[in-house]
Coordinates of C-alpha atoms and ligand atoms in Angstrom, one line a residue:
M1 CA 0.0 0.0 0.0
R2 CA 2.7 2.5 1.1
F3 CA 4.7 1.1 -1.9
K4 CA 1.9 1.9 -4.3
A5 CA 1.5 5.7 -2.6
V6 CA 4.7 6.5 -3.2
V7 CA 4.8 5.1 -6.7
V8 CA 1.5 7.2 -7.4
A9 CA 3.6 10.7 -5.7
L10 CA 6.6 9.7 -8.4
L11 CA 4.4 9.5 -11.3
S12 CA 2.7 12.6 -10.2
L13 CA 5.6 14.3 -9.5
S14 CA 7.2 13.8 -12.9
F15 CA 4.0 14.7 -15.0
A16 CA 4.2 18.2 -12.9
A17 CA 7.8 18.4 -14.0
V18 CA 6.7 17.6 -17.9
A19 CA 3.6 19.7 -17.3
S20 CA 6.1 22.7 -16.3
A21 CA 8.8 21.8 -18.9
A22 CA 6.3 22.3 -21.7
Q23 CA 4.7 25.6 -20.5
P24 CA 5.6 28.5 -22.3
I25 CA 7.7 31.6 -20.5
I26 CA 5.7 34.4 -20.9
I27 CA 7.1 37.6 -21.5
K28 CA 4.7 40.7 -21.4
F29 CA 6.2 43.6 -23.1
S30 CA 4.2 46.8 -22.8
H31 CA 5.4 50.6 -24.5
V32 CA 3.3 53.4 -24.8
V33 CA 4.0 54.4 -28.3
A34 CA 2.0 53.1 -31.6
V35 CA 2.9 50.1 -33.7
D36 CA 4.0 52.1 -37.0
T37 CA 7.3 53.6 -34.8
P38 CA 10.3 52.6 -34.5
K39 CA 9.9 51.4 -31.0
G40 CA 6.9 49.6 -32.0
Q41 CA 8.3 47.7 -35.2
A42 CA 11.6 46.9 -33.1
A43 CA 9.4 45.0 -30.4
A44 CA 7.2 43.4 -32.7
Y45 CA 10.5 42.1 -34.6
F46 CA 12.4 41.2 -31.2
K47 CA 8.8 39.1 -30.8
K48 CA 9.1 37.5 -34.2
I49 CA 13.2 36.1 -33.4
A50 CA 12.8 35.4 -30.3
E51 CA 9.9 33.2 -30.7
E52 CA 11.2 31.9 -33.3
R53 CA 14.2 31.0 -32.0
T54 CA 13.5 29.6 -28.9
K55 CA 10.9 27.2 -30.6
G56 CA 7.7 28.0 -28.9
R57 CA 9.9 28.0 -25.5
V58 CA 9.2 31.4 -24.9
I59 CA 5.7 33.8 -26.1
I60 CA 6.5 37.5 -25.8
D61 CA 3.4 39.3 -25.4
V62 CA 3.6 42.7 -26.7
Y63 CA 1.1 45.4 -25.7
P64 CA 1.7 49.0 -27.4
N65 CA -0.1 52.3 -27.1
S66 CA -0.2 52.7 -23.1
Q67 CA -2.6 49.0 -23.5
L68 CA -1.8 47.9 -20.5
Y69 CA 0.1 50.8 -18.6
K70 CA 0.9 54.7 -18.6
D71 CA 4.6 56.3 -18.4
K72 CA 4.8 55.8 -14.6
E73 CA 2.6 52.8 -13.5
E74 CA 4.5 50.5 -16.5
L75 CA 8.0 51.1 -14.6
E76 CA 6.2 50.0 -11.5
A77 CA 4.7 47.5 -13.0
L78 CA 7.9 46.6 -14.3
Q79 CA 9.6 46.4 -10.7
L80 CA 6.6 44.5 -9.2
G81 CA 6.9 42.0 -11.8
S82 CA 3.4 42.2 -13.3
V83 CA 4.9 43.2 -16.6
Q84 CA 8.6 41.9 -17.4
M85 CA 10.0 43.6 -20.4
L86 CA 9.6 47.7 -21.2
A87 CA 11.3 50.2 -23.5
P88 CA 10.5 53.6 -21.8
A89 CA 12.1 56.6 -23.2
T90 CA 15.6 57.4 -20.9
S91 CA 13.7 60.8 -20.1
K92 CA 11.2 59.0 -17.7
F93 CA 13.8 57.1 -15.6
G94 CA 14.4 59.9 -13.0
P95 CA 11.4 59.1 -11.1
M96 CA 12.9 55.5 -10.2
G97 CA 16.2 57.3 -9.0
A98 CA 18.3 56.7 -12.3
K99 CA 18.9 60.4 -12.8
M100 CA 22.0 60.0 -14.4
F101 CA 19.8 58.6 -17.7
E102 CA 18.8 62.4 -18.0
I103 CA 22.3 62.4 -19.9
F104 CA 20.6 62.2 -22.8
E105 CA 17.8 64.6 -22.6
L106 CA 20.7 67.3 -22.3
P107 CA 19.8 69.9 -25.0
Y108 CA 22.4 69.3 -28.8
V109 CA 25.1 67.3 -26.7
F110 CA 24.3 64.7 -29.8
D111 CA 24.5 66.3 -33.1
N112 CA 23.2 62.8 -34.8
Y113 CA 22.8 59.0 -34.8
A114 CA 26.8 58.2 -34.6
E115 CA 27.6 60.2 -32.2
V116 CA 24.5 59.0 -29.8
H117 CA 26.2 55.3 -30.8
K118 CA 29.5 55.8 -29.3
V119 CA 27.6 56.7 -26.0
T120 CA 25.1 53.8 -25.7
E121 CA 27.5 50.9 -27.6
G122 CA 30.4 52.1 -25.9
P123 CA 31.6 51.7 -22.0
V124 CA 29.1 54.8 -20.9
G125 CA 26.2 53.0 -22.1
K126 CA 27.1 49.7 -20.3
Q127 CA 27.9 51.6 -17.1
L128 CA 23.7 53.4 -17.3
L129 CA 22.6 49.7 -17.8
K130 CA 24.5 48.5 -15.0
S131 CA 23.7 50.9 -12.8
L132 CA 19.7 50.1 -13.2
E133 CA 20.8 46.7 -11.1
S134 CA 20.1 48.6 -7.7
K135 CA 16.4 49.2 -8.7
G136 CA 15.8 45.7 -9.7
V137 CA 16.1 46.0 -13.0
T138 CA 18.4 44.5 -15.6
G139 CA 19.1 47.2 -18.4
L140 CA 19.8 45.6 -21.8
T141 CA 20.1 47.4 -24.6
F142 CA 19.6 51.3 -26.1
W143 CA 17.2 51.7 -29.0
D144 CA 16.7 55.5 -31.1
N145 CA 13.8 57.1 -31.7
G146 CA 14.8 60.2 -33.3
F147 CA 15.4 63.9 -32.5
R148 CA 13.3 66.0 -30.6
C149 CA 11.0 68.6 -32.1
M150 CA 8.8 71.7 -30.5
S151 CA 4.9 71.8 -31.5
A152 CA 1.9 74.4 -30.8
N153 CA -0.8 75.8 -31.7
K154 CA 1.3 79.5 -32.2
P155 CA 4.3 79.7 -34.6
I156 CA 7.9 78.8 -32.7
T157 CA 10.3 79.7 -34.4
L158 CA 13.0 81.7 -31.7
P159 CA 13.4 80.5 -27.9
A160 CA 11.6 83.9 -27.5
D161 CA 8.4 82.0 -28.7
M162 CA 7.8 79.3 -26.1
K163 CA 7.8 82.2 -23.6
G164 CA 4.2 81.3 -21.5
K165 CA 3.2 78.4 -23.4
K166 CA 1.8 75.5 -21.4
M167 CA 4.0 72.6 -22.7
R168 CA 3.6 68.6 -21.8
I169 CA 6.4 67.3 -20.5
S170 CA 7.9 63.7 -19.8
S171 CA 8.6 63.2 -16.0
S172 CA 12.4 64.4 -17.0
K173 CA 13.5 67.2 -14.9
T174 CA 16.0 68.1 -17.7
I175 CA 13.5 68.6 -19.9
E176 CA 11.3 70.7 -17.3
A177 CA 14.6 72.8 -16.8
Y178 CA 14.9 73.7 -20.2
M179 CA 11.1 74.5 -20.5
R180 CA 11.5 76.8 -17.6
L181 CA 14.9 78.5 -18.8
V182 CA 12.9 79.9 -22.1
G183 CA 9.7 80.8 -20.2
A184 CA 7.3 78.0 -20.9
M185 CA 5.2 76.2 -18.5
P186 CA 6.0 72.5 -18.3
Q187 CA 3.4 70.1 -17.7
V188 CA 4.3 66.3 -16.7
M189 CA 1.6 64.0 -18.0
S190 CA 1.5 60.4 -19.7
F191 CA 2.4 60.2 -23.4
G192 CA -1.1 58.6 -23.7
E193 CA -3.0 61.6 -22.6
V194 CA -0.7 64.3 -24.7
Y195 CA -3.4 64.1 -27.9
Q196 CA -6.2 65.0 -25.5
A197 CA -4.5 67.5 -23.8
M198 CA -3.7 69.5 -27.1
Q199 CA -7.3 68.9 -28.1
T200 CA -9.1 70.1 -25.4
G201 CA -6.1 73.2 -24.6
V202 CA -5.0 71.8 -21.7
V203 CA -1.6 72.6 -23.1
D204 CA -0.5 74.7 -26.2
G205 CA 1.9 72.5 -27.3
A206 CA 4.3 69.9 -26.7
E207 CA 8.0 68.2 -27.8
N208 CA 8.3 64.8 -29.5
S209 CA 10.1 63.1 -32.2
P210 CA 8.2 63.3 -35.6
S211 CA 7.8 59.9 -35.6
N212 CA 5.7 60.0 -32.2
F213 CA 4.0 63.2 -33.2
Q214 CA 2.6 61.9 -36.4
S215 CA 1.8 58.3 -35.4
Q216 CA -0.5 59.9 -32.0
K217 CA -2.1 61.9 -34.9
M218 CA -1.2 65.2 -33.2
N219 CA -0.8 66.8 -36.2
E220 CA -4.7 67.0 -36.2
V221 CA -4.6 68.9 -32.8
Q222 CA -0.9 71.3 -33.7
K223 CA -0.6 73.5 -36.3
Y224 CA 3.0 74.4 -36.0
F225 CA 5.7 71.6 -35.8
T226 CA 9.5 72.9 -35.8
L227 CA 12.4 71.7 -36.3
T228 CA 14.7 72.2 -33.4
D229 CA 16.1 68.7 -32.8
H230 CA 16.6 70.1 -29.2
S231 CA 17.3 66.5 -28.2
Y232 CA 17.9 63.2 -28.5
S233 CA 15.3 60.5 -27.8
G234 CA 15.8 57.3 -27.3
Y235 CA 15.1 54.1 -25.2
A236 CA 16.5 51.7 -22.7
V237 CA 15.1 48.4 -23.4
I238 CA 14.7 47.0 -19.8
A239 CA 13.5 43.7 -17.8
N240 CA 12.9 43.1 -14.2
K241 CA 15.9 41.4 -12.9
T242 CA 14.8 39.0 -10.9
F243 CA 12.7 37.6 -13.9
W244 CA 15.6 37.6 -16.2
D245 CA 18.1 35.8 -13.6
K246 CA 15.9 33.0 -13.6
L247 CA 15.7 32.5 -17.2
P248 CA 17.2 28.9 -18.2
K249 CA 20.9 30.0 -19.5
D250 CA 20.2 29.0 -22.7
I251 CA 16.8 30.9 -23.3
R252 CA 18.7 34.0 -22.1
E253 CA 21.3 33.8 -24.1
I254 CA 18.8 33.6 -27.5
L255 CA 17.2 36.3 -25.9
E256 CA 20.4 38.9 -25.5
Q257 CA 21.4 37.6 -28.9
A258 CA 17.2 38.2 -30.7
L259 CA 18.0 41.6 -28.8
K260 CA 21.0 42.5 -30.4
D261 CA 19.5 42.1 -33.8
A262 CA 16.6 44.0 -32.9
T263 CA 18.3 46.7 -32.1
Q264 CA 20.2 46.7 -35.5
Y265 CA 17.0 46.5 -36.7
N266 CA 15.3 49.4 -34.8
N267 CA 18.1 51.7 -35.4
K268 CA 18.6 51.0 -39.0
M269 CA 15.0 52.3 -39.4
A270 CA 14.7 54.8 -37.0
Q271 CA 15.8 57.8 -39.3
K272 CA 13.8 56.5 -42.3
D273 CA 10.6 56.2 -39.9
N274 CA 11.0 59.9 -38.9
D275 CA 11.3 60.9 -42.1
D276 CA 8.5 59.2 -43.6
A277 CA 6.8 60.6 -40.4
L278 CA 7.0 64.5 -41.5
A279 CA 6.5 63.2 -45.0
K280 CA 3.1 62.6 -43.6
V281 CA 2.3 65.4 -41.4
K282 CA 3.1 67.6 -44.4
K283 CA 0.8 65.4 -47.2
A284 CA -1.8 66.1 -44.6
G285 CA -1.6 69.7 -44.8
K286 CA -2.4 70.4 -41.3
T287 CA 0.4 71.6 -39.7
Q288 CA 3.3 74.0 -40.7
I289 CA 6.5 72.6 -40.8
T290 CA 9.3 75.2 -40.0
A291 CA 13.0 74.4 -40.8
L292 CA 15.5 76.6 -39.1
T293 CA 18.1 78.7 -40.5
P294 CA 21.6 77.8 -38.9
D295 CA 21.3 81.1 -37.2
Q296 CA 17.9 80.2 -35.6
K297 CA 19.6 77.1 -34.9
Q298 CA 22.7 78.4 -33.4
A299 CA 19.9 80.5 -30.9
W300 CA 18.5 77.8 -29.7
K301 CA 21.6 76.0 -29.0
K302 CA 23.0 79.0 -27.1
A303 CA 19.6 79.6 -25.1
L304 CA 19.7 76.0 -23.6
L305 CA 23.1 75.6 -23.1
P306 CA 23.1 76.5 -19.6
I307 CA 21.1 73.4 -18.7
H308 CA 24.2 71.7 -19.1
Q309 CA 25.8 73.3 -15.8
K310 CA 22.5 72.9 -14.3
M311 CA 21.8 69.4 -14.7
E312 CA 25.3 68.6 -13.0
D313 CA 24.0 67.7 -9.4
K314 CA 22.2 65.2 -10.9
I315 CA 23.2 63.7 -13.9
G316 CA 26.7 63.9 -12.3
K317 CA 29.8 66.3 -13.8
E318 CA 32.0 63.5 -14.4
L319 CA 29.6 61.8 -16.9
I320 CA 28.5 64.9 -18.3
Q321 CA 32.2 65.2 -19.0
S322 CA 32.9 61.8 -20.6
V323 CA 29.8 62.3 -23.0
Y324 CA 31.7 65.3 -24.5
R325 CA 34.6 63.6 -24.9
E326 CA 32.9 61.0 -26.9
T327 CA 30.7 63.4 -29.1
N328 CA 33.4 65.9 -29.3
F329 CA 31.2 68.3 -27.5
D330 CA 32.6 72.0 -26.4
P331 CA 30.3 74.4 -24.9
A332 CA 33.2 77.0 -25.6
K333 CA 32.9 76.5 -28.9
L334 CA 29.2 77.5 -29.8
Ligands
LMR401 C1 6.9 60.7 -24.5 O1 7.7 62.0 -24.8 O2 6.4 60.5 -23.6 C2 7.8 59.9 -25.7 O3 9.3 60.0 -25.6 C3 7.3 58.3 -25.7 C4 8.1 57.3 -26.4 O4 8.0 56.4 -25.4 O5 8.9 57.8 -26.9

């Protein structure tokens, strides 16, 4: 009788083991932008190749467009383990205590993607990703979006045109500081709420990449879009650290390689996506796109430069200096 009970117990244990081995690992990947943006497409590509390469052992459920969580909630959900992966804009890491990520929001510190990649793909990028571990977060890679531009319902050409405008911003203290510097009134708001806030006049304008502007249909509710390109806009792809560490080693390695490939895919098409978005805004004909002359661009650079020094306490003087070195940025030469 005892022998039978032991056999039954052993059998059910091994059935359980088989069942759990057969259960796929589910990764919920939440983000706040549309599918037809660099991040939206890169997340979909990552899902495709990761699922193919893990042969059904991993399922990645991507939730775009703030479907699951808005800006702040998604970071909390990741830390609690309610979702396993995210790719928030670097401008949203401050509230988690990772203020160094605001280095990417420093106005005009990057002139192009090549300069950005010197940082994201080099030791500084590695150091930034590593710094997230103490928050229970594994930093995996960086994805480009584009360069941020100002939009509003009244024309914006020079920094002085920002005066008195209520501008939606994400939770970045750097963005808040430069908005205040030019006399605007920044309002922190989740990305998913921006269209309505523009439509109802809660804000006068915002700043974002062309792809985010167009894919959220902000051109329906903003008359002017000015190509200030005043800061880089990009993402850090992150995972819940406990979850990531517990993944079987072979699966983790496959996912890491899939992320490398998804990063290449993302960064290859980011520029084109933003160019296409601008063309669509132009074609829709509701928004006037203003390109700046070199002198006007220079006026923005000069006006926003004091933010670099102002943010030293938050971002770290040393980090700022090492990014200056990587990008050959010399504030004295502006
Ligand atoms: C924002 O302005 O909130 C965006 O940068 C969102 C995003 O993920 O690109």
